[in-house]
XYZ file of N, CA and C in Angstrom:
810
model
N -19.935 -3.149 -15.453
C -19.260 -4.302 -14.809
C -18.658 -3.566 -13.442
N -19.078 -4.219 -12.182
C -18.748 -3.505 -10.939
C -17.204 -4.109 -10.529
N -16.264 -3.330 -10.079
C -14.767 -3.639 -9.581
C -14.806 -3.040 -8.243
N -14.751 -3.757 -7.303
C -14.736 -3.053 -5.847
C -16.150 -2.121 -5.858
N -16.035 -1.205 -5.074
C -17.327 -0.361 -4.918
C -17.497 0.716 -6.162
N -17.212 0.742 -7.181
C -17.408 1.838 -8.146
C -17.665 0.942 -9.572
N -18.486 1.316 -10.287
C -18.916 0.958 -11.648
C -17.714 1.159 -12.721
N -16.740 0.225 -12.595
C -15.689 0.530 -13.619
C -15.645 -0.557 -14.810
N -15.622 -0.236 -16.088
C -15.872 -1.174 -16.946
C -14.535 -1.966 -17.236
N -14.659 -3.068 -17.906
C -13.654 -4.070 -18.483
C -12.851 -3.077 -19.181
N -13.423 -2.428 -20.102
C -12.515 -1.617 -21.194
C -11.838 -0.617 -20.353
N -12.115 0.077 -19.161
C -11.301 0.962 -18.516
C -10.090 0.344 -17.749
N -10.469 -0.702 -17.345
C -9.471 -1.576 -16.714
C -8.275 -1.887 -17.379
N -8.664 -2.501 -18.851
C -7.805 -2.872 -19.820
C -7.057 -1.859 -20.185
N -7.842 -0.529 -20.569
C -7.016 0.400 -20.729
C -5.770 1.085 -19.983
N -6.155 0.990 -18.486
C -5.234 1.285 -17.542
C -4.088 0.237 -17.486
N -4.407 -1.017 -17.738
C -3.401 -2.120 -17.600
C -2.462 -1.675 -18.766
N -2.995 -1.563 -19.940
C -1.865 -0.912 -21.322
C -0.991 0.012 -21.027
N -1.518 0.928 -20.220
C -0.628 2.279 -19.930
C 0.458 1.685 -18.970
N 0.198 1.092 -17.811
C 0.858 0.489 -16.749
C 2.339 -0.247 -17.552
N 1.557 -1.332 -18.679
C 2.639 -2.262 -18.960
C 3.490 -1.655 -19.847
N 3.243 -0.519 -20.658
C 3.774 0.195 -21.646
C 4.688 1.285 -21.031
N 4.644 1.594 -19.737
C 5.268 2.646 -18.804
C 6.687 2.146 -18.707
N 7.566 3.049 -18.398
C 9.172 3.202 -18.523
C 9.395 1.872 -17.165
N 8.614 1.991 -16.153
C 8.821 1.117 -14.809
C 8.573 -0.218 -15.171
N 7.737 -0.623 -16.240
C 7.294 -2.119 -16.558
C 7.711 -2.450 -17.658
N 8.031 -1.690 -18.842
C 7.929 -2.237 -20.115
C 9.102 -3.305 -20.108
N 10.264 -3.099 -19.320
C 11.471 -4.049 -19.550
C 11.464 -5.202 -18.330
N 10.200 -4.999 -17.567
C 10.240 -6.039 -16.477
C 9.019 -7.194 -16.895
N 9.430 -8.083 -17.633
C 8.593 -9.136 -18.029
C 7.857 -9.830 -17.143
N 8.614 -10.160 -16.093
C 7.855 -11.081 -15.078
C 6.814 -10.253 -14.350
N 7.170 -8.861 -13.774
C 6.073 -7.940 -13.417
C 4.943 -7.798 -14.389
N 5.190 -7.720 -15.593
C 4.193 -7.758 -16.574
C 3.247 -8.861 -16.743
N 4.110 -10.003 -16.970
C 3.040 -11.089 -16.937
C 2.203 -11.530 -15.892
N 2.753 -11.152 -14.645
C 2.222 -11.365 -13.226
C 0.935 -10.427 -13.158
N 1.275 -9.093 -13.419
C 0.196 -8.222 -13.343
C -1.089 -8.496 -14.418
N -0.690 -8.770 -15.592
C -1.672 -9.009 -16.737
C -2.577 -10.238 -16.062
N -2.000 -11.516 -15.476
C -2.660 -12.675 -15.227
C -3.386 -12.261 -13.960
N -3.195 -11.258 -13.008
C -3.843 -11.062 -11.893
C -5.271 -10.237 -12.289
N -4.727 -9.489 -13.138
C -5.965 -8.354 -13.623
C -7.179 -9.307 -14.389
N -6.547 -10.142 -15.308
C -7.606 -11.005 -15.845
C -8.116 -12.127 -15.030
N -7.677 -12.494 -13.987
C -8.255 -13.212 -13.142
C -9.405 -12.411 -12.403
N -8.899 -11.166 -11.846
C -9.920 -10.315 -11.196
C -11.156 -10.025 -11.978
N -10.992 -9.636 -13.169
C -12.057 -9.325 -14.298
C -12.991 -10.405 -14.557
N -12.417 -11.753 -14.647
C -13.321 -12.969 -14.973
C -13.748 -13.598 -13.656
N -13.286 -13.120 -12.477
C -14.001 -13.767 -11.323
C -13.257 -15.130 -10.884
N -12.088 -15.209 -11.480
C -11.293 -16.357 -11.120
C -10.516 -16.503 -9.901
N -11.145 -16.186 -8.735
C -10.491 -16.129 -7.209
C -9.494 -17.214 -7.224
N -9.965 -18.564 -7.553
C -9.005 -19.665 -7.168
C -7.808 -19.447 -7.992
N -7.746 -18.691 -9.022
C -6.460 -18.781 -9.822
C -5.648 -17.867 -9.170
N -5.752 -16.967 -8.237
C -4.650 -16.070 -7.642
C -4.197 -16.651 -6.312
N -4.330 -18.017 -6.059
C -3.670 -18.440 -4.866
C -2.291 -18.898 -5.221
N -1.339 -18.784 -4.309
C 0.124 -19.020 -4.756
C 0.400 -19.987 -5.725
N -0.282 -21.223 -5.403
C 0.043 -22.384 -6.190
C -0.245 -22.365 -7.593
N -1.413 -21.714 -7.779
C -1.779 -21.504 -9.209
C -1.033 -20.493 -10.036
N -0.654 -19.433 -9.335
C -0.049 -18.471 -9.984
C 1.483 -18.687 -10.222
N 2.085 -19.732 -9.397
C 3.523 -20.263 -9.884
C 3.364 -21.171 -10.827
N 2.269 -21.891 -11.258
C 2.368 -22.692 -12.149
C 1.626 -22.082 -13.612
N 0.829 -21.126 -13.454
C 0.292 -20.271 -14.730
C 1.066 -19.292 -15.068
N 2.035 -18.564 -14.335
C 2.831 -17.364 -14.596
C 4.215 -17.884 -14.575
N 4.823 -18.412 -13.831
C 6.285 -18.821 -13.620
C 6.586 -20.184 -14.141
N 5.757 -20.867 -14.662
C 5.995 -22.025 -15.682
C 6.417 -23.030 -14.363
N 6.103 -23.246 -13.165
C 6.303 -24.277 -12.419
C 5.839 -25.614 -12.678
N 6.412 -26.847 -12.654
C 5.957 -28.055 -12.674
C 4.932 -28.454 -11.774
N 3.589 -28.686 -11.977
C 2.906 -29.030 -10.925
C 2.985 -30.336 -10.280
N 3.871 -31.179 -10.885
C 4.042 -32.459 -10.157
C 5.265 -32.439 -9.059
N 5.826 -31.206 -9.182
C 7.130 -31.069 -7.985
C 7.153 -29.648 -7.417
N 6.326 -28.852 -7.899
C 6.102 -27.284 -7.357
C 5.652 -27.436 -5.892
N 6.377 -26.890 -4.778
C 6.274 -26.628 -3.517
C 6.345 -25.195 -3.258
N 5.152 -24.696 -2.581
C 5.287 -23.306 -2.402
C 6.128 -22.805 -1.069
N 6.441 -24.034 -0.410
C 7.307 -23.732 0.886
C 8.773 -23.598 0.418
N 9.065 -24.506 -0.629
C 10.329 -24.540 -0.885
C 10.724 -23.431 -1.854
N 9.994 -23.108 -2.579
C 9.810 -21.996 -3.872
C 9.287 -20.740 -3.399
N 9.976 -19.640 -3.219
C 9.324 -18.511 -2.961
C 8.936 -17.454 -4.261
N 9.154 -18.062 -5.376
C 8.991 -17.082 -6.607
C 7.910 -16.282 -6.562
N 6.750 -16.707 -6.295
C 5.478 -15.943 -6.234
C 5.464 -14.739 -5.077
N 5.907 -15.182 -4.020
C 5.994 -14.310 -2.902
C 7.156 -13.045 -3.193
N 8.297 -13.386 -3.770
C 9.240 -12.615 -4.347
C 8.651 -11.697 -5.223
N 8.128 -12.368 -6.280
C 7.551 -11.256 -7.547
C 6.608 -10.421 -7.329
N 5.663 -10.856 -6.385
C 4.374 -10.152 -6.190
C 4.946 -8.804 -5.024
N 5.712 -9.255 -4.210
C 6.720 -7.803 -3.630
C 7.307 -6.803 -4.361
N 7.883 -7.407 -5.553
C 8.463 -6.509 -6.611
C 7.391 -5.750 -7.256
N 6.243 -6.577 -7.565
C 5.075 -6.105 -8.367
C 4.688 -4.982 -7.609
N 4.239 -5.154 -6.333
C 3.708 -4.049 -5.229
C 4.505 -2.876 -5.593
N 6.141 -3.061 -5.281
C 6.804 -2.049 -5.269
C 6.724 -1.170 -6.692
N 6.517 -1.778 -7.800
C 6.725 -1.100 -9.160
C 5.507 -0.259 -9.252
N 4.242 -1.032 -8.776
C 2.882 -0.129 -8.910
C 3.111 1.097 -8.014
N 3.845 0.840 -6.755
C 3.845 1.956 -5.994
C 4.712 3.096 -6.500
N 5.725 2.776 -7.378
C 6.533 3.811 -8.096
C 5.933 4.326 -9.322
N 5.190 3.504 -9.893
C 4.419 3.951 -10.979
C 3.434 5.003 -10.500
N 2.525 5.110 -9.373
C 1.705 6.166 -8.923
C 2.581 7.149 -8.614
N 3.539 6.948 -7.687
C 4.273 7.876 -7.233
C 4.886 8.934 -8.167
N 5.001 8.537 -9.527
C 5.286 9.422 -10.297
C 4.183 10.228 -11.068
N 3.217 10.018 -10.676
C 1.849 10.803 -11.303
C 1.744 10.341 -12.620
N 2.000 8.847 -12.849
C 1.925 8.458 -14.500
C 0.165 8.605 -14.571
N 0.018 8.539 -16.064
C -1.352 8.471 -16.616
C -1.904 7.036 -16.348
N -2.717 6.677 -15.624
C -3.469 5.664 -15.645
C -4.775 5.334 -15.628
N -5.368 6.270 -16.868
C -6.903 6.285 -17.055
C -7.699 6.398 -15.914
N -7.105 7.039 -14.991
C -8.048 7.574 -13.774
C -8.225 6.477 -13.003
N -7.738 5.290 -12.998
C -7.766 4.162 -11.964
C -6.427 3.994 -11.220
N -6.723 3.236 -10.168
C -5.555 2.987 -9.148
C -5.633 1.513 -9.029
N -4.733 0.807 -9.404
C -4.614 -0.579 -9.225
C -3.485 -0.886 -8.009
N -3.904 -1.796 -7.162
C -3.105 -2.257 -5.991
C -3.140 -3.559 -5.607
N -2.089 -4.163 -5.038
C -2.128 -5.746 -4.617
C -2.116 -5.790 -3.256
N -2.991 -5.673 -2.417
C -3.101 -5.736 -0.999
C -2.161 -6.458 -0.370
N -1.596 -6.154 0.594
C -0.832 -7.116 1.526
C -1.696 -8.177 2.021
N -1.306 -9.357 2.107
C -2.145 -10.424 2.536
C -3.175 -11.030 1.428
N -3.115 -10.573 0.382
C -3.850 -11.045 -0.760
C -3.273 -11.021 -1.965
N -3.288 -11.775 -3.032
C -3.100 -11.484 -4.394
C -4.043 -10.909 -5.353
N -5.202 -10.919 -4.994
C -6.326 -10.353 -5.690
C -6.205 -8.753 -5.826
N -6.038 -8.281 -7.131
C -5.923 -6.902 -7.231
C -7.170 -6.207 -6.681
N -7.115 -4.940 -6.203
C -7.946 -4.085 -6.119
C -8.009 -2.880 -6.844
N -9.318 -2.597 -7.462
C -9.005 -1.635 -8.477
C -10.299 -0.244 -8.174
N -9.724 0.889 -8.174
C -10.759 1.786 -7.826
C -10.469 3.211 -8.724
N -11.266 4.006 -8.827
C -11.150 5.226 -9.540
C -10.259 6.061 -8.575
N -9.237 6.561 -9.322
C -8.340 7.488 -8.560
C -8.780 8.840 -8.074
N -9.120 9.098 -6.725
C -9.369 10.668 -6.539
C -8.419 11.560 -6.945
N -9.062 12.578 -7.429
C -8.565 13.996 -7.625
C -7.994 14.525 -6.514
N -7.115 14.474 -5.626
C -6.750 15.308 -4.546
C -6.392 16.646 -4.931
N -6.546 17.693 -4.105
C -6.071 19.011 -4.180
C -4.598 18.723 -4.194
N -4.010 19.839 -5.061
C -2.467 19.862 -4.951
C -1.904 20.085 -3.454
N -0.872 19.530 -3.282
C -0.347 19.732 -1.725
C -0.536 21.096 -1.123
N 0.189 22.004 -2.349
C 0.319 23.429 -1.443
C -0.880 24.068 -1.282
N -2.130 23.474 -1.593
C -3.402 23.967 -1.161
C -4.006 23.292 -0.087
N -3.572 22.370 0.502
C -3.833 21.767 1.706
C -3.424 22.650 3.082
N -4.525 22.977 4.019
C -4.034 23.918 4.809
C -3.927 23.046 6.099
N -3.017 22.071 6.137
C -2.713 21.247 7.160
C -0.985 21.108 7.453
N -0.556 20.938 8.457
C 0.747 20.836 8.630
C 0.734 19.375 9.607
N 1.484 18.424 9.063
C 1.470 17.251 9.453
C 2.849 16.802 9.988
N 2.792 16.280 11.244
C 4.266 15.891 12.094
C 4.051 14.301 12.238
N 5.271 13.849 11.770
C 5.249 12.239 11.734
C 6.163 11.969 13.165
N 5.557 11.662 14.328
C 6.266 11.007 15.543
C 6.994 9.604 15.034
N 8.366 9.411 15.202
C 8.820 8.318 15.277
C 8.206 7.184 15.686
N 8.072 5.933 14.760
C 7.294 5.011 15.202
C 7.870 4.273 16.409
N 7.170 3.758 17.387
C 7.718 2.798 18.445
C 7.867 1.449 18.116
N 8.845 0.827 18.635
C 9.002 -0.705 18.461
C 8.760 -1.318 19.770
N 7.723 -2.099 19.829
C 7.534 -2.926 21.117
C 8.521 -3.968 21.432
N 9.246 -4.289 20.363
C 10.359 -5.441 20.604
C 11.773 -5.140 20.051
N 12.512 -5.862 20.531
C 13.936 -5.353 19.897
C 14.086 -5.736 18.449
N 13.363 -6.936 18.008
C 13.152 -7.367 16.521
C 12.701 -6.532 15.697
N 11.714 -5.505 16.360
C 10.996 -4.688 15.430
C 11.641 -3.045 15.193
N 12.664 -3.062 15.847
C 13.303 -1.518 15.880
C 13.683 -1.244 14.304
N 14.266 -2.315 13.656
C 14.752 -2.069 12.266
C 13.513 -1.877 11.305
N 12.632 -2.598 11.586
C 11.255 -2.390 10.834
C 10.627 -1.063 10.974
N 10.686 -0.634 12.264
C 10.193 0.899 12.644
C 10.977 1.973 12.085
N 12.280 1.507 12.095
C 13.157 2.631 11.456
C 12.933 2.955 9.777
N 13.164 1.616 9.485
C 12.731 1.540 7.858
C 11.479 2.320 7.371
N 10.225 1.827 8.057
C 9.093 2.781 7.698
C 9.109 4.011 8.052
N 9.819 4.518 8.971
C 9.987 5.900 9.312
C 10.375 6.691 8.033
N 11.368 6.069 7.594
C 12.189 6.613 6.412
C 11.108 6.541 5.156
N 10.715 5.561 5.039
C 9.547 5.352 3.807
C 8.324 6.217 3.743
N 7.924 6.120 5.074
C 6.737 7.079 5.215
C 7.045 8.669 5.363
N 8.214 9.024 5.743
C 8.493 10.538 5.414
C 8.989 10.826 4.128
N 9.306 9.995 3.207
C 9.538 10.255 1.845
C 8.387 10.440 1.257
N 7.341 9.395 1.616
C 6.048 9.548 1.054
C 5.127 10.348 1.250
N 5.113 11.093 2.460
C 4.561 12.205 2.964
C 5.142 13.574 2.403
N 6.476 13.455 2.253
C 6.915 14.836 1.694
C 6.658 14.895 0.113
N 6.662 13.833 -0.461
C 6.094 13.828 -1.855
C 4.653 14.304 -2.148
N 3.875 14.079 -0.964
C 2.559 14.179 -0.907
C 1.967 15.622 -0.484
N 2.931 15.934 0.665
C 2.304 17.194 1.496
C 3.631 18.353 1.162
N 4.754 17.994 0.640
C 5.694 18.985 0.521
C 6.177 19.754 1.762
N 6.086 20.924 1.704
C 6.672 21.821 2.958
C 5.400 21.643 4.121
N 4.347 21.028 3.777
C 3.392 21.051 4.907
C 3.719 19.954 5.634
N 4.888 19.111 5.435
C 5.290 17.956 6.391
C 6.464 18.743 7.467
N 6.017 18.501 8.454
C 7.078 19.017 9.756
C 7.823 17.796 10.186
N 9.007 17.955 10.153
C 10.068 16.965 10.983
C 9.659 16.773 12.495
N 9.913 15.839 13.160
C 9.719 15.733 14.567
C 11.245 15.754 15.133
N 11.884 16.848 15.127
C 13.362 16.799 15.584
C 13.403 17.902 16.563
N 14.699 18.001 17.301
C 14.921 19.140 18.261
C 14.663 20.478 17.676
N 15.299 20.806 16.155
C 15.013 22.085 15.672
C 13.497 22.383 15.367
N 12.794 21.362 15.120
C 11.568 21.732 15.048
C 10.806 21.927 16.285
N 11.100 21.333 17.241
C 10.500 21.561 18.648
C 11.068 22.898 19.127
N 12.310 23.487 18.677
C 12.585 24.529 19.246
C 11.897 25.942 18.806
N 11.294 25.756 17.628
C 10.520 26.584 16.916
C 9.129 26.321 16.785
N 8.826 25.642 17.877
C 7.367 25.113 17.944
C 6.464 26.164 17.781
N 6.804 27.377 18.536
C 6.044 28.816 18.570
C 5.755 29.227 17.253
N 6.561 28.849 16.425
C 6.347 29.383 14.934
C 5.779 28.543 14.047
N 5.726 27.197 14.388
C 5.195 25.934 13.675
C 3.942 25.672 14.201
N 2.727 25.801 13.294
C 1.494 25.482 13.847
C 1.096 23.972 13.335
N 1.338 23.051 13.955
C 1.275 21.664 13.632
C -0.453 21.290 13.858
N -0.938 21.061 12.665
C -2.524 20.737 12.664
C -2.809 19.176 13.143
N -1.856 18.418 12.788
C -2.236 16.888 12.940
C -0.606 16.290 13.197
N -0.788 15.275 14.224
C 0.263 14.414 14.428
C 0.021 12.857 14.200
N 1.127 12.394 13.376
C 0.959 10.902 13.208
C 1.809 9.939 13.870
N 1.395 9.085 14.790
C 2.211 8.221 15.473
C 1.608 6.835 15.519
N 2.504 6.010 15.983
C 1.996 4.553 15.981
C 3.132 3.877 16.444
N 3.162 2.290 16.189
C 3.987 1.461 16.707
C 4.144 0.144 15.751
N 5.102 -0.574 16.007
C 5.278 -1.643 15.311
C 5.355 -2.943 16.258
N 4.792 -3.873 16.222
C 4.861 -5.175 17.202
C 5.141 -6.485 16.145
N 5.817 -7.511 16.944
C 5.963 -8.677 16.169
C 5.064 -9.795 16.883
N 4.491 -10.732 15.899
C 3.845 -11.560 16.637
C 4.753 -13.047 16.227
N 5.519 -13.520 17.483
C 6.286 -14.517 17.622
C 5.578 -15.715 17.197
N 4.420 -15.717 18.025
C 3.510 -16.877 18.050
C 2.738 -17.371 16.523
N 2.637 -16.300 15.836
C 2.196 -16.736 14.534
C 2.989 -17.518 13.511
N 2.402 -18.277 12.754
C 3.076 -19.230 11.670
C 2.209 -18.866 10.465
N 2.907 -18.136 9.491
C 4.290 -17.629 9.676
C 4.360 -16.428 10.431
N 5.511 -16.109 11.109
C 5.746 -14.842 11.899
C 5.318 -13.607 11.309
N 4.524 -12.425 12.156
C 4.106 -11.343 11.196
C 4.424 -10.291 12.237
N 4.134 -8.974 11.515
C 4.257 -7.824 12.288
C 2.974 -7.003 12.058
N 2.711 -6.359 13.274
C 1.527 -5.458 13.250
C 1.960 -4.189 13.402
N 1.627 -3.069 11.929
C 1.966 -1.628 12.209
C 0.618 -0.944 12.456
N 0.527 -0.185 13.676
C -0.600 0.609 14.043
C -0.120 2.059 13.772
N -1.110 2.600 13.247
C -1.115 4.185 13.265
C -2.288 5.004 13.501
N -2.130 6.087 13.961
C -3.240 6.806 14.429
C -2.726 8.349 14.067
N -3.650 9.246 13.689
C -3.475 10.641 13.538
C -4.243 11.315 14.677
N -3.641 12.437 15.009
C -4.364 13.113 16.110
C -4.543 14.682 15.614
N -5.844 14.839 15.725
C -6.138 16.345 15.446
C -5.563 17.250 16.633
N -4.511 18.162 16.384
C -3.943 18.849 17.597
C -5.105 19.890 18.102
N -5.966 20.345 17.194
C -6.920 21.237 17.772
C -7.996 20.844 18.799
N -8.067 19.422 18.793
C -9.086 18.871 19.463
C -8.620 17.992 20.260
N -7.371 17.252 20.144
C -6.835 16.192 20.871
C -7.446 14.875 20.567
N -8.277 14.787 19.511
C -9.113 13.578 19.029
C -8.361 12.910 18.078
N -8.543 11.509 17.884
C -8.089 10.667 16.636
C -9.049 10.773 15.571
N -8.432 11.249 14.371
C -9.039 11.713 13.323
C -9.080 10.613 12.387
N -7.948 9.719 12.567
C -7.576 8.694 11.595
C -6.947 7.596 12.080
N -7.165 6.415 11.744
C -6.477 5.101 12.557
C -6.512 4.136 11.590
N -5.431 3.247 11.509
C -5.252 1.925 10.640
C -4.443 1.142 11.400
N -4.575 -0.281 11.045
C -3.684 -1.282 11.501
C -3.592 -2.249 10.344
N -2.207 -2.648 10.192
C -1.433 -3.347 8.928
C -0.817 -4.495 9.489
N -1.369 -5.830 9.194
C -0.713 -6.934 9.501
C -0.037 -7.572 8.306
N 1.348 -7.617 8.373
C 2.146 -7.957 7.495
C 3.081 -9.119 7.775
N 3.115 -10.269 6.750
C 4.041 -11.288 7.068
C 5.466 -10.724 7.157
N 6.261 -11.670 7.793
C 7.823 -11.374 7.798
C 8.388 -12.301 6.740
N 9.489 -12.142 6.339
C 10.178 -10.697 6.651
C 9.872 -9.389 5.921
N 9.667 -8.265 6.679
C 9.017 -7.048 6.097
C 10.374 -6.260 5.316
N 10.780 -6.846 4.220
C 11.833 -6.018 3.706
C 11.322 -4.681 2.804
N 12.265 -4.316 2.178
C 12.255 -2.817 1.808
C 11.202 -2.766 0.844
N 11.014 -3.562 0.081
C 10.035 -3.163 -1.162
C 8.532 -3.407 -0.426
N 8.496 -4.276 0.433
C 7.182 -4.390 1.259
C 6.850 -3.010 2.033
N 8.048 -2.514 2.777
C 7.919 -1.413 3.588
C 7.457 -0.132 2.593
N 8.135 -0.084 1.372
C 7.699 1.088 0.342
C 6.276 0.984 0.039
N 5.933 -0.286 -0.150
C 4.424 -0.362 -0.752
C 3.427 -0.218 0.470
N 4.067 -0.525 1.467
C 2.950 -0.027 2.922
C 2.980 1.266 2.944
N 4.022 2.014 2.957
C 4.190 3.520 3.210
C 3.329 4.183 2.079
N 3.299 3.719 0.895
C 2.672 4.211 -0.266
C 1.239 4.170 0.070
N 0.713 3.044 0.484
C -0.758 2.900 0.810
C -1.022 3.824 2.081
N -0.087 3.958 2.932
C -0.555 4.735 4.072
C -0.714 6.278 3.555
N 0.336 6.710 2.770
C 0.269 8.272 2.484
C -0.869 8.461 1.523
N -1.357 7.530 0.576
C -2.474 7.810 -0.379
C -3.453 7.812 0.570
N -3.736 6.890 1.508
C -4.800 6.970 2.175
C -4.888 8.325 3.048
N -4.027 8.846 3.596
C -3.844 9.999 4.347
C -4.386 11.314 3.384
N -3.681 11.290 2.141
C -3.930 12.084 0.991
C -5.554 12.223 0.695
N -6.137 11.084 0.565
C -7.469 11.125 0.332
C -8.531 11.496 1.541
N -7.910 11.274 2.771
C -8.589 11.595 3.857
C -8.697 13.232 3.801
N -7.677 13.832 3.680
C -7.581 15.505 3.773
C -8.291 15.922 2.354
N -8.161 15.256 1.297
C -9.067 15.571 0.301
C -10.609 15.628 0.232
N -10.930 14.753 1.368
C -12.356 14.501 1.393
C -12.868 15.414 2.679
N -11.875 16.104 3.390
C -12.084 16.992 4.463
C -12.088 16.418 5.635
N -11.866 17.345 6.880
C -11.894 16.917 8.154
C -13.128 16.317 8.710
N -14.313 16.501 7.856
C -15.380 15.754 8.551
C -15.322 13.981 8.787
N -14.183 13.468 7.990
C -14.313 11.969 7.929
C -14.210 11.772 6.613
N -13.639 10.324 6.528
C -13.758 9.507 5.143
C -14.962 8.791 4.940
N -15.534 9.080 3.644
C -16.683 8.550 3.379
C -16.544 7.013 3.411
N -17.764 6.270 3.899
C -17.463 4.978 4.180
C -17.093 3.964 3.123
N -17.567 4.487 1.876
C -17.190 3.720 0.586
C -15.640 3.970 0.432
N -15.006 5.027 0.647
C -13.575 5.290 0.350
C -12.890 4.535 1.332
N -13.423 4.238 2.525
C -12.774 3.473 3.923
C -12.602 2.061 3.085
N -13.652 1.603 2.588
C -13.680 0.164 2.160
C -12.860 0.037 0.895
N -12.658 1.052 0.363
C -11.656 0.871 -0.917
C -10.214 0.635 -0.629
N -9.772 1.623 0.462
C -8.558 1.990 1.021
C -8.209 0.949 2.145
N -9.099 0.346 2.683
C -8.677 -0.748 3.581
C -7.909 -1.899 3.005
N -6.669 -2.202 3.512
C -6.081 -3.290 3.049
C -6.575 -4.592 3.807
N -6.817 -5.689 2.974
C -7.248 -6.925 3.549
C -5.963 -7.639 3.924
N -5.633 -7.442 5.296
C -4.343 -8.017 5.720
C -4.583 -9.414 6.708
N -5.961 -9.741 6.924
C -6.187 -11.058 7.689
C -6.666 -12.102 6.640
N -6.021 -12.222 5.405
C -6.396 -13.179 4.379
C -5.722 -14.419 5.047
N -6.184 -15.609 4.491
C -5.577 -16.934 4.833
C -4.491 -17.368 3.957
N -4.403 -16.510 2.740
C -3.333 -16.765 1.773
C -2.387 -15.984 2.091
N -1.012 -16.656 1.754
C 0.204 -16.412 2.324
C 0.828 -15.247 1.202
N 1.405 -14.340 1.598
C 2.308 -13.203 0.685
C 3.706 -13.390 0.743
């Protein structure tokens, strides 16, 4: 059976799901367990229609179909946000997941399943990465930019360790001693005209040796973009960067790009 771009069997997916549900992060979170199990079963059985917000509310959270209104009851959006955060924490701990990586992309409720790339240990990466503080294009985006800075910095340090260089006055004063190989910068914009209102996070990585853009991503996220959503987004960004460096500076393989690309232009609500 094919899931995403790789040949992953149902048995492998079910084994990975069992490990996740029995982990310390999930074992006491009954709602997250029930939700993840339902979404994975829908994925494996090709039941795309079952992963819309209304269907999830009825099947997983026992809402009455005669009175359930997704506009008035945010139970699915709230619980999916918590599920994304739990999955991010699970993989951040390096937990055994049967060699698979399961995510719930922003803008969708359909899980993405791919084989986990075994990246080299951060200490073996010959790259020094500097995060430039994200720019906010509107006043309303300032808090989001600041929050994402914190989450991305935390994630990059966990991924790259001392290869992660802070962008501050002390680092700049020692620039002659610190050879930065790549700089990551970007901006946050708010689309006030969209219904519902959304935020676009644009990121790019510059190869300092050549001055060229070596990596670029855009993420459209529904508002409000709370802490759990920021954490999930930062985790996806850091995982993508780690896989990029693991593949080498020649570029990301097209298949990997398809796998890690987050489907953020879906018509479904999050």
